[in-house]
CSV table of C-alpha atoms in Angstrom, one decimal:
chain,number,residue,atom,x,y,z
R,1,MET,CA,121.0,77.2,70.2
R,2,GLU,CA,120.1,73.6,70.5
R,3,VAL,CA,122.9,71.1,70.2
R,4,GLU,CA,123.6,67.5,69.6
R,5,GLU,CA,126.3,66.0,71.8
R,6,ARG,CA,128.7,63.1,71.7
R,7,ASN,CA,131.6,62.1,73.9
R,8,VAL,CA,135.2,62.8,73.1
R,9,SER,CA,137.9,60.3,74.0
R,10,SER,CA,140.6,61.5,76.4
R,11,GLY,CA,144.4,61.1,76.4
R,12,TYR,CA,144.7,62.2,80.0
R,13,ALA,CA,143.9,60.1,83.0
R,14,LYS,CA,140.3,58.9,83.2
R,15,PRO,CA,137.9,61.9,83.7
R,16,PRO,CA,136.8,63.7,85.7
R,17,TRP,CA,140.0,65.6,86.3
R,18,ILE,CA,140.5,67.1,89.8
R,19,PHE,CA,142.5,70.3,90.5
R,20,LYS,CA,143.2,71.6,94.0
R,21,GLY,CA,144.7,74.9,95.0
R,22,SER,CA,143.6,78.6,95.1
R,23,ALA,CA,142.5,81.2,92.6
R,24,LEU,CA,141.5,84.7,91.8
R,25,TYR,CA,138.4,85.1,89.6
R,26,GLN,CA,138.0,88.6,88.3
R,27,ILE,CA,135.0,89.6,86.2
R,28,HIS,CA,135.4,92.5,83.7
R,29,LEU,CA,133.3,94.4,81.2
R,30,VAL,CA,134.7,93.5,77.9
R,31,LYS,CA,134.0,95.3,74.7
R,32,ALA,CA,131.8,93.1,72.5
R,33,SER,CA,133.9,94.0,69.5
R,34,THR,CA,137.0,92.6,71.3
R,35,ALA,CA,135.2,89.4,72.4
R,36,ARG,CA,133.7,88.7,68.9
R,37,ALA,CA,137.3,88.2,67.6
R,38,PHE,CA,137.4,84.9,69.6
R,39,ILE,CA,133.8,83.7,69.3
R,40,PRO,CA,133.0,81.2,66.5
R,41,LYS,CA,130.2,82.3,64.2
R,42,GLU,CA,128.1,79.4,65.3
R,43,PHE,CA,127.5,81.1,68.7
R,44,ARG,CA,125.8,84.3,69.7
R,45,LEU,CA,127.6,86.6,72.1
R,46,VAL,CA,125.7,87.7,75.2
R,47,GLU,CA,126.0,91.5,75.2
R,48,ALA,CA,124.3,94.7,76.4
R,49,PHE,CA,125.2,98.3,75.4
R,50,GLY,CA,128.3,97.0,73.5
R,51,TYR,CA,129.8,95.0,76.4
R,52,THR,CA,129.9,91.4,77.5
R,53,LEU,CA,131.1,89.7,80.8
R,54,GLY,CA,134.6,88.4,80.6
R,55,GLY,CA,137.8,88.7,82.7
R,56,PHE,CA,140.3,86.2,83.9
R,57,PHE,CA,140.9,83.2,86.2
R,58,LEU,CA,144.3,83.1,87.8
R,59,ALA,CA,144.9,79.8,89.6
R,60,SER,CA,147.8,78.1,91.4
R,61,TYR,CA,147.3,74.4,91.6
R,62,ASP,CA,149.3,72.3,94.2
R,63,ASP,CA,147.6,69.1,93.2
R,64,SER,CA,146.4,68.2,89.7
R,65,PRO,CA,146.7,65.5,87.0
R,66,ALA,CA,149.7,67.5,85.7
R,67,GLY,CA,151.2,68.1,89.1
R,68,VAL,CA,151.9,71.6,90.5
R,69,PHE,CA,151.4,74.4,88.0
R,70,ASP,CA,150.0,77.9,87.5
R,71,GLU,CA,147.2,78.9,85.0
R,72,LEU,CA,145.8,82.1,83.6
R,73,VAL,CA,142.5,81.8,81.7
R,74,MET,CA,141.6,85.0,79.8
R,75,ILE,CA,137.8,84.9,79.4
R,76,ALA,CA,136.7,86.8,76.3
R,77,GLY,CA,133.0,86.7,77.1
R,78,ILE,CA,129.8,84.8,77.5
R,79,VAL,CA,128.0,83.0,74.6
R,80,TRP,CA,124.4,81.8,74.5
R,81,ASN,CA,123.7,78.1,74.8
R,82,PRO,CA,119.9,77.6,75.5
R,83,PRO,CA,118.8,77.2,78.2
R,84,THR,CA,121.9,78.7,79.8
R,85,SER,CA,125.1,80.6,78.8
R,86,CYS,CA,128.7,79.5,78.7
R,87,ALA,CA,132.1,81.2,78.9
R,88,TRP,CA,134.6,81.3,76.1
R,89,ALA,CA,138.3,81.5,76.8
R,90,ALA,CA,140.4,83.8,74.6
R,91,ARG,CA,143.7,82.3,75.7
R,92,VAL,CA,144.9,79.9,78.4
R,93,LEU,CA,148.5,80.2,79.7
R,94,VAL,CA,150.1,77.5,81.8
R,95,ASN,CA,153.6,76.8,83.1
R,96,SER,CA,153.3,73.0,82.4
R,97,ASN,CA,153.9,71.3,79.1
R,98,GLU,CA,151.7,68.4,80.1
R,99,ALA,CA,148.8,70.7,81.0
R,100,CYS,CA,149.2,72.7,77.8
R,101,HIS,CA,149.1,69.6,75.6
R,102,HIS,CA,146.1,68.2,77.4
R,103,GLY,CA,144.3,71.6,77.2
R,104,ARG,CA,144.9,71.8,73.5
R,105,LYS,CA,144.2,68.2,72.4
R,106,GLU,CA,141.5,67.0,74.8
R,107,VAL,CA,139.6,70.2,75.9
R,108,GLY,CA,140.1,72.3,72.8
R,109,LEU,CA,141.5,75.2,74.7
R,110,PRO,CA,143.8,77.9,73.2
R,111,SER,CA,146.6,76.8,75.6
R,112,GLN,CA,150.1,78.1,75.5
R,113,VAL,CA,153.1,77.4,77.7
R,114,ALA,CA,154.1,80.4,79.8
R,115,ARG,CA,156.4,81.6,82.5
R,116,PHE,CA,154.9,83.0,85.8
R,117,SER,CA,157.3,85.2,87.8
R,118,LYS,CA,156.0,86.1,91.2
R,119,LYS,CA,157.3,88.6,93.7
R,120,ILE,CA,155.8,89.7,97.0
R,121,THR,CA,156.6,93.1,98.4
R,122,ALA,CA,155.7,94.4,101.9
R,123,VAL,CA,154.3,97.9,101.4
R,124,PRO,CA,154.7,100.2,104.6
R,125,LYS,CA,151.6,101.7,106.1
R,126,ARG,CA,151.1,105.4,105.8
R,127,LYS,CA,150.9,107.2,109.2
R,128,ARG,CA,147.6,108.6,110.2
R,129,GLU,CA,147.3,112.4,110.6
R,130,ARG,CA,147.4,113.4,114.2
R,131,ALA,CA,144.5,115.8,113.8
R,132,PHE,CA,142.2,112.9,113.0
R,133,GLY,CA,143.0,110.8,116.1
R,134,PHE,CA,139.6,111.5,117.6
R,135,LEU,CA,137.8,110.4,114.4
R,136,ASP,CA,140.0,107.4,114.1
R,137,THR,CA,138.5,106.2,117.4
R,138,PHE,CA,135.2,105.7,115.5
R,139,GLY,CA,136.8,104.5,112.4
R,140,LEU,CA,136.2,107.8,110.5
R,141,GLY,CA,139.8,108.9,109.8
R,142,THR,CA,140.8,109.8,106.2
R,143,THR,CA,143.0,106.7,105.7
R,144,LEU,CA,140.7,103.8,106.5
R,145,SER,CA,142.5,101.2,104.4
R,146,HIS,CA,146.3,100.8,103.8
R,147,PRO,CA,148.1,98.5,101.5
R,148,GLU,CA,149.9,95.7,103.3
R,149,ASP,CA,151.4,93.4,100.7
R,150,LEU,CA,151.8,93.6,97.0
R,151,MET,CA,152.2,90.4,94.9
R,152,GLU,CA,153.2,91.0,91.3
R,153,VAL,CA,152.8,88.2,88.8
R,154,LYS,CA,154.6,88.7,85.4
R,155,VAL,CA,153.3,86.4,82.7
R,156,SER,CA,155.3,85.7,79.6
R,157,GLU,CA,154.6,83.2,76.8
R,158,VAL,CA,157.4,80.8,76.1
R,159,ASP,CA,157.6,80.0,72.4
R,160,SER,CA,160.8,79.4,70.6
R,161,ALA,CA,159.4,81.1,67.5
R,162,ALA,CA,157.6,84.0,69.1
R,163,SER,CA,158.2,84.5,72.9
R,164,ALA,CA,156.6,87.6,74.5
R,165,ASN,CA,155.8,89.3,77.7
R,166,ILE,CA,152.0,89.3,78.0
R,167,CYS,CA,151.0,91.1,81.2
R,168,ASN,CA,151.7,92.1,84.8
R,169,ILE,CA,149.1,91.4,87.5
R,170,GLN,CA,149.4,93.3,90.8
R,171,ILE,CA,147.4,91.8,93.7
R,172,ARG,CA,147.1,93.9,96.9
R,173,SER,CA,146.0,92.9,100.3
R,174,ASN,CA,144.8,95.8,102.4
R,175,GLU,CA,144.1,96.4,106.0
R,176,SER,CA,140.4,95.6,105.8
R,177,GLU,CA,141.1,92.3,104.2
R,178,THR,CA,143.9,91.6,106.7
R,179,LYS,CA,141.5,92.2,109.6
R,180,LEU,CA,139.4,89.3,108.4
R,181,GLY,CA,142.2,87.1,109.7
R,182,LYS,CA,141.9,83.5,108.8
R,183,TRP,CA,138.3,83.8,107.8
R,184,MET,CA,138.2,82.6,104.2
R,185,GLY,CA,134.6,83.2,103.4
R,186,PRO,CA,131.6,80.8,103.2
R,187,ALA,CA,132.0,77.4,101.5
R,188,ILE,CA,130.2,77.3,98.1
R,189,LYS,CA,129.6,74.9,95.3
R,190,MET,CA,129.1,76.3,91.7
R,191,SER,CA,129.3,75.0,88.1
R,192,LEU,CA,131.0,77.0,85.3
R,193,PRO,CA,130.0,75.6,81.9
R,194,SER,CA,132.3,76.6,79.0
R,195,PHE,CA,132.6,76.2,75.2
R,196,SER,CA,135.9,75.5,73.6
R,197,GLY,CA,137.5,74.1,70.5
R,198,ASN,CA,137.6,75.5,67.0
R,199,THR,CA,141.5,75.5,67.1
R,200,LYS,CA,144.1,73.9,64.9
R,201,PHE,CA,144.7,71.3,67.6
R,202,ASN,CA,141.0,70.4,68.1
R,203,PRO,CA,138.7,71.8,65.3
R,204,ASN,CA,135.6,70.4,67.0
R,205,LEU,CA,133.3,72.7,68.9
R,206,LEU,CA,133.2,71.4,72.5
R,207,LYS,CA,131.3,72.0,75.7
R,208,TYR,CA,132.6,71.0,79.2
R,209,SER,CA,131.8,71.9,82.8
R,210,CYS,CA,134.0,72.9,85.8
R,211,HIS,CA,132.4,72.0,89.2
R,212,ILE,CA,133.9,74.1,91.9
R,213,HIS,CA,133.9,73.6,95.6
R,214,CYS,CA,135.8,76.3,97.6
R,215,ARG,CA,135.6,79.1,100.2
R,216,VAL,CA,135.1,82.5,98.5
R,217,ARG,CA,135.3,86.1,99.6
R,218,PRO,CA,135.4,89.4,97.7
R,219,VAL,CA,138.8,91.1,97.5
R,220,SER,CA,140.2,94.3,95.9
R,221,PRO,CA,140.4,93.9,92.1
R,222,ALA,CA,143.9,93.1,90.8
R,223,VAL,CA,145.6,95.8,88.6
R,224,VAL,CA,146.6,94.6,85.2
R,225,SER,CA,149.2,96.3,83.0
R,226,LYS,CA,150.9,95.5,79.8
R,227,PRO,CA,154.8,95.4,79.9
R,228,LEU,CA,156.6,97.7,77.6
R,229,GLU,CA,157.6,96.0,74.4
R,230,ASP,CA,161.3,95.5,74.1
R,231,GLU,CA,163.3,94.9,71.0
R,232,ALA,CA,163.5,91.2,71.6
R,233,ASP,CA,159.7,91.0,71.6
R,234,LYS,CA,159.5,93.0,68.3
R,235,ASN,CA,162.0,90.7,66.7
R,236,HIS,CA,160.2,87.5,67.8
R,237,THR,CA,156.6,88.6,67.0
R,238,SER,CA,157.0,88.6,63.3
R,239,GLN,CA,153.9,86.4,62.9
R,240,GLU,CA,151.1,89.0,62.6
R,241,SER,CA,148.2,86.7,63.3
R,242,LEU,CA,149.8,85.5,66.6
R,243,GLU,CA,150.6,89.1,67.6
R,244,ASN,CA,147.0,90.1,66.9
R,245,GLU,CA,145.7,87.3,69.1
R,246,ARG,CA,147.9,88.3,71.9
R,247,ARG,CA,147.0,92.0,71.5
R,248,LEU,CA,143.3,91.2,71.7
R,249,SER,CA,143.8,88.8,74.7
R,250,VAL,CA,145.6,91.5,76.6
R,251,ALA,CA,142.7,93.9,75.8
R,252,VAL,CA,140.5,91.5,77.6
R,253,MET,CA,142.8,91.6,80.7
R,254,LEU,CA,143.0,95.4,80.5
R,255,SER,CA,139.2,95.9,80.4
R,256,LYS,CA,137.3,97.4,83.3
R,257,PRO,CA,137.0,95.1,86.4
R,258,ILE,CA,133.6,94.7,88.1
R,259,ILE,CA,134.3,92.3,91.0
R,260,ALA,CA,137.1,90.1,92.2
R,261,LEU,CA,136.7,86.9,94.1
R,262,GLN,CA,139.3,85.0,96.0
R,263,PHE,CA,138.9,81.2,96.0
R,264,LYS,CA,140.6,79.3,98.8
R,265,ASP,CA,140.6,75.6,99.5
R,266,LEU,CA,139.7,75.1,95.9
R,267,THR,CA,138.7,71.8,94.5
R,268,MET,CA,137.7,71.9,90.8
R,269,GLN,CA,136.3,68.9,89.0
R,270,VAL,CA,136.5,69.2,85.2
R,271,GLU,CA,134.3,66.9,83.2
R,272,ALA,CA,135.2,65.3,79.9
R,273,PRO,CA,134.2,67.6,77.0
R,274,VAL,CA,131.5,66.7,74.5
R,275,VAL,CA,131.3,67.7,70.8
R,276,VAL,CA,128.4,70.0,70.0
R,277,HIS,CA,126.7,70.4,66.6
R,278,PRO,CA,124.1,73.0,65.8
R,279,SER,CA,120.8,71.3,65.1
R,280,VAL,CA,119.6,71.5,61.6
């Protein structure tokens, strides 16, 4: 789809906006029927055999225009924007009021304030069977990789009208990853174009780009689960449309992972968004 573009004024500090920290970028196969619930009718979903590419971006920023904060971007899928394609976020959760306000008003993101509870647990190694000692000499034992640490991130939306637990994310580091030591992977530069907007806070359709410079390496995919709904959640989620949005967002998180990438020494430069209009 060809588009006409014009600049959008910003209430944040002067763009581009710089974010520094680390992140986990996990790509999933998302059902096209799930992704379409978030995609405006003006755009065409990129899909094959009933699936599109979505997933999530879990970041921890130690330096940003909004200070230190965490972010979970749930990516519904990829939409076509000739001559390239762009991602569409189903939901963005941040534990910063300032970052939430900026995301909503200036970037057109479906941002919500959330709570990120993190816990790291050391998982004991399993002992190798004595009978396989000879094979272990050549690295051919039956237990080649053992969990070392488990970090659990519990994400809950914080809303006075309808608070709710959203998901649990378990990130494991195993022996093969630990053996890499301080090696953080090659330094890369990449650009991630995205569409946004079409929300009550910013009804325009927008396009913006994130230019990323970081060290990247593949890691074991994180395990995502949905917390059991308690009575408090049921009482607070009386708004059916809100609960449906959350349910579909969680469905994106629970879809099948393809690959997970760890971003270290991350510097992300976000450009000011522009309004896009379908050409007549």
